Amino acid sequence: MKKKIAKINVTGATAIEKILNDMIEETQCVTCQKALKDLTKPVLSAVSSMFGEQMDLVDRLTEIGLALSGETRLERLLEMIVDEARVLTKADAGTLYIVDKNNRKLEFSILQNDTMNVRMGGTSGNEITLPPVPLYTSGNTPNKSHVSAYCALTGETVNIADVYEAEGFDFTGPRKYDAATGYRSKSMLVLALKNHEQDIIGVLQLLNALDSNEKVVEFSTDVVDIVGSLASQAAIALTNAQLIQGLKDLLYSVIQSIAAAIDAKSPYTNGHIERVVDLTMMIAETVNRATEGKFADMQFTVDELEELKLAAWMHDVGKISIPEHVVDKSTKLQTIYDRSELVDNRFRLISELVKNRQLEEVVQVLSNGAGTNKISAIEMRYAVELEQLEDDRKFIASCNIPNEFMTDERIARVREIAARTYESGGESFNWLSDDEVTNLCIRKGTLTDRERKVIESHAAITYEMLSRLPFPKRLSCVPEYAAGHHEKVDGSGYPKGLAEKELSLQSRIMAVADIFEALTAKDRPYKKPMKLSQAIKILGFMEKDRHIDSDVYKLFLDSGLYMEYAKAELDPSQIEED
C-alpha cells in the first residue's frame, strides 16, 4: 500500500512539473524561459511538499485504520481512538463517550489531558467516576444543551473556536473544571461515531488544538475532515470489537450458567467450581510473577490465561450426567435414599420376631404346666439373643458411617451377619442383601468400585462434551485442560492416564486447585471440614507419591497462596491449630 501511495505522489508531482515545463518551452525567449524556471521552482517545491504532506496523511490514516481493525481488545481500542485523534489534530485533551444500551445516556469511556497529566479509562487503570451525560431530560426532552449529547442526538459535527464565547450550549461543566484545576478550555471539536447502520454509538470530543508554538488555536476545516474519516474507521472497528466482546460475554455467561447448574445439582458442592476457578487463576498469576526458580522463565499470555480460566469453569461439566445420589453419597447404604433406615427397621423386625418366638415358647411351657424355672431359663436365653441382635444392629449402623475403616475382621462379621436368615410371610430372607453387604464392606469412603468409576467418568465426558464445541484456535486446549485435572504425574490418573511428559502445566495447576478445594471444603456430606494443616500434609503425601506436580506444589506453599486462599474461604476454626 505504501509503495502504491508513493507512486501516486511521484506521478502527481511529475504531472504538474511537466505542465509547467511545457508552458516554459512554448516561450521563445531564452531569458524569459530562465526567469520562468526560477519563478516555478518555489511553486514546484510547494506542490511537491503539499503532495508529500497529503500522502503522508493518507499513509498515516491507512496505518491507523489497519491498527484499529486489528485491535480486538475493547479497552485498548477505545484508548487508541482518542490517542490517534489527538495526534492528528494536535489536541491537548480528548474524551470518548459510548452510548449506553438503552440509548439514554453517554457514558465516559476515555478521558485524557496532557497539560493536567490525566489519563483515565482504557488500559490506564484509573477509573472514571464522572456521572454519565443524559441524552434526555427527566421530561424526556432531548438534551441538546450539552454539546456531546447534541452531537449524539443529531449526528452533527460541532467545531467551536472558544467555548467561553460560544452560544447555544451549556459549558458550565468545563468552566467548573477550569476553575477547580486552573486549566483553560478553549477550542473544541465534537464528532459522532456512526456504525455501518448509521446508528450513533459514541461521541469523540477533542479539546484545545495546539499550533507549532504550543498555542491553543481553532480546529481547522481540513482537520475536521481528517478526524471525520478517522471517526468512521473508528466506529467500524468499535462495532466489531463490541460484537466480539458481546460474543465473549455471552460465552462466559453460558459457561457460568452451566457451572452454576452443575454446582446446584448438589447442595454440598455448591460453589466448588467458582472456588476452583479462583484458586487456579491465583496459581497461574503467581507463576507469571515468579522471578526465580522453576517458573522464572514461564509466562502465560493473556490468551493462555483466558484459556485456562475457561477450562477451570468447565472442568466438571461432565458431572451433569452423573446421578446426584452418587455425587452426594454421604453414607455407604445411600442410593436415591439412605437405606440405613430400611436395614435398621429390618433388624427391629427380626427383634420382634425373636420376641414372638419367646412368647410362643412361654405359652407352650405354661400350657404344659411347667414351672417358673423353665420360663426364667427361656427369658434369659432370649435376652442374650436380643442383646446380641441389638449389638449387631449397632455394629451394622457403624459400618454405614464412612469414617470407620473396614478391617478384615469387620468385613468378616458383616458377612456372617448377612448370612443369617429370618422368616416373614412364609418366606426366608437373609438379614442383609448382597448389595447391602457390598456397600457396607467398602473399606474407606462411601463409594463402591462401580460408583467410583461412574464419578470418574465425568472427566472423559467433560472432554467429549467440550471437544464438540467450536472453540477458536487460541482457546483450542480448553477440552484438554478441563478434562486433565484428575491426571497424575505418575500416569495413574484418569481419564487418559497421561504420563508426566504428556501432562500440560495448566492441567497440573488445576489438579492442585481442585484437590485443595475438595480437601478444605466446608460443605461435603461425607467428611467434616478439614484443618488447613491436615490438607497441606495430604498434599505433601500426594507430592511424594507423584500424584501432583512437585513444582506447582512448592510454588503453592512457598508463595503463601494456600494461606491467602484459606483466609478468604475457610472457617477460622480450620486455620487454627488443634
Short mmCIF file of N, CA, C and O in Angstrom, two decimals, residues 86 89-94 113 115 160-163 178 183-189 206-211 215-219:
data_model
loop_
_atom_site.label_atom_id
_atom_site.label_comp_id
_atom_site.label_asym_id
_atom_site.label_seq_id
_atom_site.Cartn_x
_atom_site.Cartn_y
_atom_site.Cartn_z
N ARG A 86 -6.07 12.66 18.72
CA ARG A 86 -5.33 13.77 19.31
C ARG A 86 -4.02 14.02 18.57
O ARG A 86 -3.59 15.18 18.42
N THR A 89 -4.87 15.81 15.24
CA THR A 89 -5.37 17.18 15.40
C THR A 89 -4.49 18.03 16.31
O THR A 89 -4.75 19.21 16.50
N LYS A 90 -3.47 17.40 16.91
CA LYS A 90 -2.59 18.06 17.88
C LYS A 90 -3.42 18.64 19.03
O LYS A 90 -3.19 19.78 19.49
N ALA A 91 -4.39 17.85 19.48
CA ALA A 91 -5.27 18.28 20.57
C ALA A 91 -4.63 17.98 21.92
O ALA A 91 -4.02 16.93 22.11
N ASP A 92 -4.78 18.90 22.85
CA ASP A 92 -4.21 18.74 24.19
C ASP A 92 -5.00 17.74 25.02
O ASP A 92 -4.44 17.07 25.90
N ALA A 93 -6.29 17.62 24.75
CA ALA A 93 -7.14 16.74 25.55
C ALA A 93 -8.19 16.07 24.67
O ALA A 93 -8.48 16.53 23.56
N GLY A 94 -8.72 14.98 25.18
CA GLY A 94 -9.74 14.27 24.42
C GLY A 94 -10.59 13.39 25.33
O GLY A 94 -10.11 12.88 26.34
N ASN A 113 -5.84 14.29 29.20
CA ASN A 113 -5.48 15.70 29.19
C ASN A 113 -3.98 15.79 29.49
O ASN A 113 -3.55 15.52 30.60
N THR A 115 -1.89 18.47 29.51
CA THR A 115 -1.49 19.57 30.39
C THR A 115 -1.71 19.21 31.85
O THR A 115 -0.86 19.50 32.71
N ILE A 160 -15.95 24.50 17.69
CA ILE A 160 -16.08 25.76 18.44
C ILE A 160 -14.69 26.36 18.66
O ILE A 160 -13.77 25.68 19.13
N ALA A 161 -14.55 27.64 18.33
CA ALA A 161 -13.26 28.32 18.49
C ALA A 161 -12.95 28.58 19.95
O ALA A 161 -11.80 28.43 20.40
N ASP A 162 -13.96 29.01 20.72
CA ASP A 162 -13.75 29.29 22.14
C ASP A 162 -15.05 28.99 22.88
O ASP A 162 -16.07 29.65 22.66
N VAL A 163 -15.02 27.97 23.76
CA VAL A 163 -16.24 27.55 24.45
C VAL A 163 -16.77 28.64 25.38
O VAL A 163 -17.95 28.66 25.71
N ASP A 178 -12.28 24.07 34.85
CA ASP A 178 -11.22 25.06 34.72
C ASP A 178 -10.98 25.81 36.03
O ASP A 178 -9.84 26.05 36.44
N TYR A 183 -7.06 25.05 34.55
CA TYR A 183 -6.97 24.78 33.11
C TYR A 183 -7.82 25.81 32.35
O TYR A 183 -8.69 26.46 32.94
N ARG A 184 -7.57 25.96 31.06
CA ARG A 184 -8.37 26.88 30.23
C ARG A 184 -8.88 26.11 29.02
O ARG A 184 -8.14 25.81 28.08
N SER A 185 -10.15 25.73 29.06
CA SER A 185 -10.78 25.06 27.93
C SER A 185 -11.11 26.10 26.87
O SER A 185 -11.72 27.13 27.18
N LYS A 186 -10.69 25.84 25.63
CA LYS A 186 -10.94 26.84 24.59
C LYS A 186 -11.52 26.19 23.34
O LYS A 186 -12.72 26.04 23.23
N SER A 187 -10.68 25.81 22.39
CA SER A 187 -11.22 25.23 21.16
C SER A 187 -11.72 23.81 21.40
O SER A 187 -11.15 23.06 22.18
N MET A 188 -12.81 23.47 20.70
CA MET A 188 -13.42 22.15 20.90
C MET A 188 -13.96 21.63 19.58
O MET A 188 -14.55 22.36 18.79
N LEU A 189 -13.72 20.32 19.37
CA LEU A 189 -14.24 19.63 18.19
C LEU A 189 -14.96 18.37 18.68
O LEU A 189 -14.38 17.55 19.38
N LEU A 206 -12.70 16.50 21.26
CA LEU A 206 -11.31 16.93 21.32
C LEU A 206 -11.26 18.37 21.81
O LEU A 206 -12.12 19.19 21.46
N LEU A 207 -10.22 18.67 22.60
CA LEU A 207 -10.16 19.98 23.24
C LEU A 207 -8.78 20.61 23.05
O LEU A 207 -7.76 19.95 23.21
N ASN A 208 -8.79 21.89 22.73
CA ASN A 208 -7.58 22.71 22.64
C ASN A 208 -6.55 22.21 21.63
O ASN A 208 -5.57 21.54 21.97
N ALA A 209 -6.81 22.54 20.36
CA ALA A 209 -5.83 22.25 19.30
C ALA A 209 -4.62 23.17 19.50
O ALA A 209 -4.76 24.34 19.85
N LEU A 210 -3.42 22.63 19.28
CA LEU A 210 -2.18 23.39 19.50
C LEU A 210 -1.46 23.60 18.18
O LEU A 210 -1.37 22.69 17.35
N ASP A 211 -0.93 24.82 17.99
CA ASP A 211 -0.12 25.06 16.79
C ASP A 211 1.33 24.69 17.08
O ASP A 211 1.65 24.12 18.13
N LYS A 215 0.49 26.97 21.07
CA LYS A 215 -0.57 27.94 21.37
C LYS A 215 -1.91 27.33 20.95
O LYS A 215 -2.02 26.70 19.90
N VAL A 216 -2.94 27.53 21.80
CA VAL A 216 -4.26 26.97 21.51
C VAL A 216 -4.90 27.72 20.35
O VAL A 216 -4.99 28.96 20.37
N VAL A 217 -5.32 26.97 19.34
CA VAL A 217 -5.94 27.56 18.15
C VAL A 217 -7.23 26.79 17.84
O VAL A 217 -7.51 25.75 18.42
N GLU A 218 -7.97 27.31 16.89
CA GLU A 218 -9.21 26.65 16.47
C GLU A 218 -8.86 25.42 15.63
O GLU A 218 -7.85 25.40 14.91
N PHE A 219 -9.70 24.39 15.70
CA PHE A 219 -9.52 23.21 14.85
C PHE A 219 -9.84 23.60 13.42
O PHE A 219 -10.93 24.12 13.13
#
